[in-house]
PDB file of C-alpha atoms in Angstrom:
ATOM      1  CA  MET A   1      -5.487 -38.369  52.877  1.00 82.00           C
ATOM      2  CA  THR A   2      -8.026 -35.565  52.859  1.00 94.00           C
ATOM      3  CA  PHE A   3     -11.628 -34.994  53.830  1.00 97.00           C
ATOM      4  CA  HIS A   4     -14.300 -35.571  51.229  1.00 97.00           C
ATOM      5  CA  GLN A   5     -17.914 -34.465  51.405  1.00 98.00           C
ATOM      6  CA  LEU A   6     -20.219 -37.452  51.695  1.00 98.00           C
ATOM      7  CA  ALA A   7     -23.577 -35.679  51.810  1.00 98.00           C
ATOM      8  CA  GLY A   8     -24.887 -32.365  53.061  1.00 98.00           C
ATOM      9  CA  ARG A   9     -22.743 -31.245  55.967  1.00 98.00           C
ATOM     10  CA  VAL A  10     -21.061 -34.612  56.583  1.00 98.00           C
ATOM     11  CA  TRP A  11     -17.394 -34.907  55.662  1.00 98.00           C
ATOM     12  CA  ILE A  12     -15.339 -38.102  55.924  1.00 98.00           C
ATOM     13  CA  PHE A  13     -11.632 -38.562  56.596  1.00 98.00           C
ATOM     14  CA  PRO A  14     -11.061 -42.151  55.421  1.00 96.00           C
ATOM     15  CA  GLY A  15      -9.451 -44.884  57.434  1.00 95.00           C
ATOM     16  CA  ASP A  16      -6.349 -46.825  56.505  1.00 90.00           C
ATOM     17  CA  PRO A  17      -7.239 -49.777  54.227  1.00 87.00           C
ATOM     18  CA  GLU A  18      -4.420 -51.832  55.797  1.00 87.00           C
ATOM     19  CA  PRO A  19      -6.241 -53.864  58.493  1.00 84.00           C
ATOM     20  CA  ASP A  20      -3.164 -54.283  60.703  1.00 82.00           C
ATOM     21  CA  ASN A  21      -2.999 -50.504  61.198  1.00 87.00           C
ATOM     22  CA  VAL A  22      -6.479 -50.445  62.808  1.00 93.00           C
ATOM     23  CA  GLN A  23      -6.994 -46.823  61.769  1.00 96.00           C
ATOM     24  CA  PRO A  24     -10.715 -46.019  61.427  1.00 97.00           C
ATOM     25  CA  ALA A  25     -12.397 -43.286  59.460  1.00 98.00           C
ATOM     26  CA  VAL A  26     -13.613 -40.196  61.276  1.00 98.00           C
ATOM     27  CA  ALA A  27     -16.371 -37.791  60.313  1.00 98.00           C
ATOM     28  CA  LEU A  28     -16.896 -34.061  60.692  1.00 98.00           C
ATOM     29  CA  ILE A  29     -20.406 -32.624  60.740  1.00 98.00           C
ATOM     30  CA  THR A  30     -20.145 -28.927  60.011  1.00 97.00           C
ATOM     31  CA  ASP A  31     -22.392 -26.296  61.547  1.00 95.00           C
ATOM     32  CA  GLU A  32     -22.144 -22.557  62.133  1.00 92.00           C
ATOM     33  CA  ARG A  33     -23.035 -23.191  65.794  1.00 90.00           C
ATOM     34  CA  GLY A  34     -20.035 -25.497  66.167  1.00 93.00           C
ATOM     35  CA  SER A  35     -18.944 -28.596  64.284  1.00 97.00           C
ATOM     36  CA  VAL A  36     -19.047 -32.173  65.566  1.00 98.00           C
ATOM     37  CA  LEU A  37     -16.131 -34.576  65.160  1.00 98.00           C
ATOM     38  CA  VAL A  38     -17.115 -38.242  65.330  1.00 98.00           C
ATOM     39  CA  ASP A  39     -14.255 -40.204  66.902  1.00 98.00           C
ATOM     40  CA  ALA A  40     -10.854 -38.826  67.775  1.00 98.00           C
ATOM     41  CA  GLY A  41      -8.358 -40.790  65.692  1.00 97.00           C
ATOM     42  CA  HIS A  42      -6.341 -43.778  66.875  1.00 97.00           C
ATOM     43  CA  SER A  43      -3.430 -41.753  68.268  1.00 98.00           C
ATOM     44  CA  PRO A  44      -2.302 -38.159  68.799  1.00 98.00           C
ATOM     45  CA  GLY A  45      -0.335 -38.420  65.549  1.00 97.00           C
ATOM     46  CA  HIS A  46      -3.443 -39.522  63.674  1.00 97.00           C
ATOM     47  CA  ALA A  47      -5.408 -36.660  65.246  1.00 97.00           C
ATOM     48  CA  ARG A  48      -2.770 -34.181  64.058  1.00 97.00           C
ATOM     49  CA  GLU A  49      -3.118 -35.544  60.509  1.00 97.00           C
ATOM     50  CA  ILE A  50      -6.872 -35.048  60.742  1.00 98.00           C
ATOM     51  CA  ARG A  51      -6.461 -31.482  62.010  1.00 97.00           C
ATOM     52  CA  ALA A  52      -4.063 -30.681  59.172  1.00 97.00           C
ATOM     53  CA  ALA A  53      -6.607 -32.064  56.687  1.00 97.00           C
ATOM     54  CA  LEU A  54      -9.281 -29.832  58.229  1.00 96.00           C
ATOM     55  CA  THR A  55      -7.112 -26.800  57.585  1.00 96.00           C
ATOM     56  CA  ILE A  56      -6.290 -27.832  54.015  1.00 95.00           C
ATOM     57  CA  SER A  57      -9.988 -28.412  53.277  1.00 95.00           C
ATOM     58  CA  GLY A  58     -11.054 -25.131  54.884  1.00 95.00           C
ATOM     59  CA  LEU A  59     -13.228 -26.968  57.404  1.00 96.00           C
ATOM     60  CA  PRO A  60     -13.866 -25.603  60.911  1.00 94.00           C
ATOM     61  CA  GLU A  61     -12.321 -26.953  64.085  1.00 94.00           C
ATOM     62  CA  PRO A  62     -14.776 -29.047  66.088  1.00 97.00           C
ATOM     63  CA  ARG A  63     -16.596 -27.851  69.192  1.00 97.00           C
ATOM     64  CA  TRP A  64     -17.776 -31.345  70.144  1.00 98.00           C
ATOM     65  CA  LEU A  65     -16.017 -34.694  69.941  1.00 98.00           C
ATOM     66  CA  VAL A  66     -18.336 -37.718  69.991  1.00 98.00           C
ATOM     67  CA  TYR A  67     -17.105 -41.211  70.812  1.00 98.00           C
ATOM     68  CA  THR A  68     -18.916 -43.992  68.966  1.00 98.00           C
ATOM     69  CA  HIS A  69     -17.459 -46.322  71.627  1.00 98.00           C
ATOM     70  CA  HIS A  70     -14.515 -46.590  73.980  1.00 98.00           C
ATOM     71  CA  HIS A  71     -12.072 -48.760  71.985  1.00 98.00           C
ATOM     72  CA  TRP A  72      -8.573 -47.373  71.673  1.00 98.00           C
ATOM     73  CA  ASP A  73      -8.582 -46.761  67.918  1.00 98.00           C
ATOM     74  CA  HIS A  74     -11.523 -44.385  68.333  1.00 98.00           C
ATOM     75  CA  VAL A  75     -10.402 -42.432  71.403  1.00 98.00           C
ATOM     76  CA  TRP A  76      -6.610 -42.371  71.775  1.00 98.00           C
ATOM     77  CA  GLY A  77      -6.351 -39.225  69.650  1.00 98.00           C
ATOM     78  CA  ALA A  78      -8.596 -37.205  71.977  1.00 98.00           C
ATOM     79  CA  CYS A  79      -5.746 -35.627  73.927  1.00 98.00           C
ATOM     80  CA  ALA A  80      -4.693 -33.868  70.690  1.00 97.00           C
ATOM     81  CA  TRP A  81      -8.069 -32.077  70.448  1.00 97.00           C
ATOM     82  CA  PRO A  82      -7.844 -29.408  73.174  1.00 94.00           C
ATOM     83  CA  GLY A  83     -10.898 -27.340  73.978  1.00 94.00           C
ATOM     84  CA  VAL A  84     -13.559 -29.747  72.682  1.00 97.00           C
ATOM     85  CA  GLU A  85     -16.398 -31.142  74.751  1.00 98.00           C
ATOM     86  CA  ILE A  86     -16.131 -34.946  74.651  1.00 98.00           C
ATOM     87  CA  VAL A  87     -19.484 -36.727  74.503  1.00 98.00           C
ATOM     88  CA  GLY A  88     -20.001 -40.441  74.998  1.00 98.00           C
ATOM     89  CA  HIS A  89     -22.206 -43.090  76.531  1.00 98.00           C
ATOM     90  CA  VAL A  90     -22.087 -43.501  80.291  1.00 98.00           C
ATOM     91  CA  ALA A  91     -20.863 -47.120  80.038  1.00 97.00           C
ATOM     92  CA  GLY A  92     -17.839 -45.965  78.048  1.00 97.00           C
ATOM     93  CA  GLU A  93     -17.055 -43.281  80.599  1.00 97.00           C
ATOM     94  CA  ARG A  94     -16.591 -45.905  83.312  1.00 95.00           C
ATOM     95  CA  LEU A  95     -14.440 -48.103  81.078  1.00 97.00           C
ATOM     96  CA  LEU A  96     -12.233 -45.232  79.941  1.00 98.00           C
ATOM     97  CA  ARG A  97     -11.577 -44.142  83.515  1.00 97.00           C
ATOM     98  CA  ASP A  98     -10.081 -47.593  84.067  1.00 97.00           C
ATOM     99  CA  GLU A  99      -8.111 -47.321  80.805  1.00 97.00           C
ATOM    100  CA  ALA A 100      -6.770 -43.905  81.798  1.00 97.00           C
ATOM    101  CA  ALA A 101      -5.277 -45.380  84.969  1.00 97.00           C
ATOM    102  CA  ARG A 102      -3.063 -47.840  83.079  1.00 97.00           C
ATOM    103  CA  PRO A 103       0.674 -47.046  82.659  1.00 97.00           C
ATOM    104  CA  TRP A 104       0.604 -47.004  78.867  1.00 98.00           C
ATOM    105  CA  SER A 105       4.003 -47.382  77.203  1.00 97.00           C
ATOM    106  CA  HIS A 106       5.703 -49.742  74.773  1.00 97.00           C
ATOM    107  CA  ARG A 107       7.068 -51.662  77.757  1.00 97.00           C
ATOM    108  CA  TYR A 108       3.620 -52.027  79.259  1.00 98.00           C
ATOM    109  CA  LEU A 109       2.222 -53.266  75.936  1.00 98.00           C
ATOM    110  CA  ARG A 110       4.935 -55.941  75.720  1.00 98.00           C
ATOM    111  CA  GLU A 111       4.288 -57.044  79.302  1.00 98.00           C
ATOM    112  CA  GLN A 112       0.559 -57.372  78.659  1.00 97.00           C
ATOM    113  CA  VAL A 113       1.077 -59.468  75.518  1.00 97.00           C
ATOM    114  CA  ARG A 114       3.462 -61.792  77.362  1.00 97.00           C
ATOM    115  CA  ALA A 115       0.800 -62.254  80.039  1.00 97.00           C
ATOM    116  CA  ASN A 116      -2.012 -62.751  77.490  1.00 97.00           C
ATOM    117  CA  PRO A 117      -0.858 -63.571  73.937  1.00 96.00           C
ATOM    118  CA  ARG A 118      -4.397 -63.043  72.573  1.00 96.00           C
ATOM    119  CA  LEU A 119      -3.802 -59.313  73.050  1.00 97.00           C
ATOM    120  CA  GLY A 120      -0.976 -59.449  70.502  1.00 96.00           C
ATOM    121  CA  PRO A 121      -2.701 -58.065  67.364  1.00 94.00           C
ATOM    122  CA  SER A 122      -4.407 -55.206  69.196  1.00 95.00           C
ATOM    123  CA  PHE A 123      -1.419 -54.217  71.287  1.00 96.00           C
ATOM    124  CA  ARG A 124       1.020 -54.432  68.366  1.00 96.00           C
ATOM    125  CA  ALA A 125      -1.268 -52.070  66.437  1.00 96.00           C
ATOM    126  CA  ARG A 126      -1.228 -49.674  69.393  1.00 97.00           C
ATOM    127  CA  ALA A 127       2.561 -49.787  69.486  1.00 97.00           C
ATOM    128  CA  LEU A 128       2.730 -48.956  65.767  1.00 95.00           C
ATOM    129  CA  ALA A 129       0.265 -46.089  66.188  1.00 96.00           C
ATOM    130  CA  MET A 130       2.151 -44.383  69.001  1.00 97.00           C
ATOM    131  CA  ASP A 131       5.382 -42.667  68.026  1.00 92.00           C
ATOM    132  CA  SER A 132       5.629 -40.967  71.431  1.00 94.00           C
ATOM    133  CA  TRP A 133       3.957 -41.334  74.832  1.00 97.00           C
ATOM    134  CA  ASP A 134       4.833 -37.790  75.897  1.00 94.00           C
ATOM    135  CA  ASP A 135       1.735 -35.954  77.148  1.00 92.00           C
ATOM    136  CA  PHE A 136      -0.467 -38.880  76.132  1.00 97.00           C
ATOM    137  CA  THR A 137      -3.528 -39.560  78.226  1.00 97.00           C
ATOM    138  CA  VAL A 138      -6.773 -41.454  77.728  1.00 98.00           C
ATOM    139  CA  LEU A 139      -9.694 -39.041  78.088  1.00 98.00           C
ATOM    140  CA  PRO A 140     -13.135 -40.223  79.238  1.00 98.00           C
ATOM    141  CA  PRO A 141     -16.122 -38.245  77.967  1.00 98.00           C
ATOM    142  CA  THR A 142     -16.854 -35.037  79.841  1.00 96.00           C
ATOM    143  CA  ARG A 143     -20.555 -35.273  78.966  1.00 98.00           C
ATOM    144  CA  THR A 144     -22.441 -38.562  79.078  1.00 98.00           C
ATOM    145  CA  PHE A 145     -25.869 -39.846  78.127  1.00 98.00           C
ATOM    146  CA  THR A 146     -27.822 -43.072  78.597  1.00 98.00           C
ATOM    147  CA  ASP A 147     -30.288 -43.644  75.728  1.00 98.00           C
ATOM    148  CA  GLU A 148     -30.329 -40.690  73.320  1.00 98.00           C
ATOM    149  CA  LEU A 149     -28.900 -37.194  73.143  1.00 98.00           C
ATOM    150  CA  THR A 150     -29.416 -34.400  70.609  1.00 98.00           C
ATOM    151  CA  LEU A 151     -26.634 -31.846  70.331  1.00 98.00           C
ATOM    152  CA  PRO A 152     -27.452 -28.159  69.657  1.00 96.00           C
ATOM    153  CA  THR A 153     -26.531 -28.709  65.992  1.00 96.00           C
ATOM    154  CA  GLY A 154     -29.310 -31.279  65.514  1.00 97.00           C
ATOM    155  CA  VAL A 155     -26.887 -34.207  65.508  1.00 98.00           C
ATOM    156  CA  ARG A 156     -28.498 -37.128  67.345  1.00 98.00           C
ATOM    157  CA  LEU A 157     -26.699 -39.804  69.339  1.00 98.00           C
ATOM    158  CA  ARG A 158     -28.415 -43.138  69.978  1.00 98.00           C
ATOM    159  CA  HIS A 159     -27.065 -45.897  72.190  1.00 98.00           C
ATOM    160  CA  VAL A 160     -27.360 -49.325  70.547  1.00 98.00           C
ATOM    161  CA  GLY A 161     -24.891 -51.442  72.549  1.00 97.00           C
ATOM    162  CA  GLY A 162     -24.193 -54.864  71.080  1.00 95.00           C
ATOM    163  CA  GLY A 163     -21.495 -57.488  71.236  1.00 95.00           C
ATOM    164  CA  HIS A 164     -18.634 -55.302  70.026  1.00 97.00           C
ATOM    165  CA  ALA A 165     -18.813 -52.768  72.852  1.00 98.00           C
ATOM    166  CA  PRO A 166     -21.428 -52.076  75.533  1.00 98.00           C
ATOM    167  CA  ASP A 167     -21.337 -48.335  74.831  1.00 98.00           C
ATOM    168  CA  SER A 168     -21.707 -48.519  71.028  1.00 98.00           C
ATOM    169  CA  THR A 169     -23.451 -45.419  69.743  1.00 98.00           C
ATOM    170  CA  VAL A 170     -24.729 -44.478  66.295  1.00 98.00           C
ATOM    171  CA  VAL A 171     -24.669 -40.860  65.162  1.00 98.00           C
ATOM    172  CA  LEU A 172     -27.574 -39.612  63.055  1.00 98.00           C
ATOM    173  CA  VAL A 173     -27.512 -36.532  60.840  1.00 98.00           C
ATOM    174  CA  PRO A 174     -31.141 -36.347  59.661  1.00 97.00           C
ATOM    175  CA  ASP A 175     -30.793 -33.309  57.394  1.00 97.00           C
ATOM    176  CA  SER A 176     -27.996 -35.034  55.477  1.00 98.00           C
ATOM    177  CA  ALA A 177     -29.618 -38.517  55.554  1.00 98.00           C
ATOM    178  CA  VAL A 178     -26.462 -40.028  57.059  1.00 98.00           C
ATOM    179  CA  MET A 179     -26.050 -42.564  59.865  1.00 98.00           C
ATOM    180  CA  LEU A 180     -22.571 -43.126  61.302  1.00 98.00           C
ATOM    181  CA  LEU A 181     -22.386 -46.653  62.699  1.00 98.00           C
ATOM    182  CA  GLY A 182     -18.983 -46.806  64.338  1.00 98.00           C
ATOM    183  CA  ASP A 183     -18.271 -50.501  64.920  1.00 98.00           C
ATOM    184  CA  CYS A 184     -21.652 -51.284  66.462  1.00 98.00           C
ATOM    185  CA  PHE A 185     -22.434 -54.437  64.454  1.00 97.00           C
ATOM    186  CA  TYR A 186     -18.922 -55.935  64.522  1.00 96.00           C
ATOM    187  CA  PRO A 187     -18.199 -59.044  66.601  1.00 96.00           C
ATOM    188  CA  PRO A 188     -16.279 -58.612  69.864  1.00 95.00           C
ATOM    189  CA  PRO A 189     -12.597 -57.637  69.670  1.00 93.00           C
ATOM    190  CA  ALA A 190     -10.332 -60.506  68.634  1.00 89.00           C
ATOM    191  CA  HIS A 191      -8.964 -61.223  72.112  1.00 90.00           C
ATOM    192  CA  LEU A 192     -12.537 -61.585  73.462  1.00 91.00           C
ATOM    193  CA  ARG A 193     -14.063 -63.345  70.461  1.00 93.00           C
ATOM    194  CA  GLY A 194     -15.497 -66.842  70.698  1.00 93.00           C
ATOM    195  CA  PRO A 195     -15.994 -69.360  67.885  1.00 92.00           C
ATOM    196  CA  GLY A 196     -19.665 -68.446  67.420  1.00 92.00           C
ATOM    197  CA  ASP A 197     -19.216 -64.668  67.326  1.00 94.00           C
ATOM    198  CA  ALA A 198     -20.117 -62.960  64.049  1.00 94.00           C
ATOM    199  CA  PRO A 199     -21.330 -59.568  62.803  1.00 95.00           C
ATOM    200  CA  ASP A 200     -24.685 -58.613  64.305  1.00 96.00           C
ATOM    201  CA  LEU A 201     -26.777 -58.485  61.143  1.00 95.00           C
ATOM    202  CA  ALA A 202     -30.016 -58.316  63.133  1.00 96.00           C
ATOM    203  CA  LEU A 203     -28.841 -55.017  64.600  1.00 97.00           C
ATOM    204  CA  VAL A 204     -28.013 -53.702  61.135  1.00 96.00           C
ATOM    205  CA  ARG A 205     -31.464 -54.655  59.850  1.00 96.00           C
ATOM    206  CA  ARG A 206     -33.071 -52.699  62.686  1.00 96.00           C
ATOM    207  CA  LEU A 207     -31.013 -49.632  61.824  1.00 97.00           C
ATOM    208  CA  LEU A 208     -31.570 -49.594  58.064  1.00 97.00           C
ATOM    209  CA  GLY A 209     -34.521 -47.526  56.915  1.00 96.00           C
ATOM    210  CA  PRO A 210     -35.757 -44.896  54.478  1.00 95.00           C
ATOM    211  CA  ASP A 211     -34.810 -41.935  56.687  1.00 95.00           C
ATOM    212  CA  HIS A 212     -31.102 -42.352  55.884  1.00 97.00           C
ATOM    213  CA  HIS A 213     -29.477 -42.764  52.491  1.00 97.00           C
ATOM    214  CA  TRP A 214     -25.864 -43.233  53.657  1.00 98.00           C
ATOM    215  CA  TYR A 215     -24.519 -45.690  56.239  1.00 98.00           C
ATOM    216  CA  VAL A 216     -20.926 -45.292  57.389  1.00 98.00           C
ATOM    217  CA  ALA A 217     -19.034 -47.935  59.374  1.00 97.00           C
ATOM    218  CA  SER A 218     -15.612 -47.029  60.713  1.00 97.00           C
ATOM    219  CA  HIS A 219     -13.522 -49.611  58.852  1.00 96.00           C
ATOM    220  CA  THR A 220     -15.302 -49.944  55.491  1.00 94.00           C
ATOM    221  CA  ASP A 221     -16.363 -47.613  52.701  1.00 95.00           C
ATOM    222  CA  PRO A 222     -19.687 -45.773  53.098  1.00 97.00           C
ATOM    223  CA  MET A 223     -22.699 -47.603  51.678  1.00 98.00           C
ATOM    224  CA  THR A 224     -26.003 -46.384  50.329  1.00 98.00           C
ATOM    225  CA  LEU A 225     -29.179 -47.846  51.789  1.00 98.00           C
ATOM    226  CA  ASP A 226     -29.523 -50.218  48.834  1.00 97.00           C
ATOM    227  CA  GLU A 227     -25.884 -51.313  49.087  1.00 97.00           C
ATOM    228  CA  ALA A 228     -26.214 -51.910  52.827  1.00 97.00           C
ATOM    229  CA  ARG A 229     -29.366 -53.987  52.347  1.00 97.00           C
ATOM    230  CA  ALA A 230     -27.647 -56.053  49.667  1.00 96.00           C
ATOM    231  CA  ALA A 231     -24.597 -56.603  51.894  1.00 95.00           C
ATOM    232  CA  VAL A 232     -26.781 -57.805  54.777  1.00 94.00           C
ATOM    233  CA  ALA A 233     -28.741 -60.105  52.481  1.00 92.00           C
ATOM    234  CA  ALA A 234     -25.515 -61.634  51.146  1.00 87.00           C
TER     235      ALA A 234
END
């Protein structure tokens, strides 16, 4: 897979269409002052694939790495991005410090699934993603924010929260008319999901507007404003 230019200075490295692989798309927002990578990849191996695609496409290495939220498939590749400043919401920073303290390994994953079978799909996906645990570590953000933050490149981060993750953040690129949604409107993760949980369409409606033409969720294809409105209405 390679990067493709979505609009303006926003480039997308697509996710894996196979749901069991839980491999989200990532985005690169280019800028001569330093580029912004949105999400890290679901593993160090995934991050290395993304870096190789950057080189093939002639795109610059990132200066900032933004977490849309703390879930593993968005942050476990961070340790393969040395030298970047990691930016995320303060609620995610606390959660990732707890995650970093866990003894991650294939053995640990098996033990956790035996103790709580509802973790099975997520933890099996993690096991498939990780070909080696050598030098792996979970990295909390090194720079946090509470409500909104604008990076020196004009990229804006806005905390929206929601049922999927308390630290869910959308990334706005006004000059390219793109909003990167992460997983903000998804229901809670499967092992935490109740029978009444569903996508948060009210949140999506609040986010849709004429200032942005493209809306990019992490596990689906990008949608135009009209396509997103039609999907919500359906």
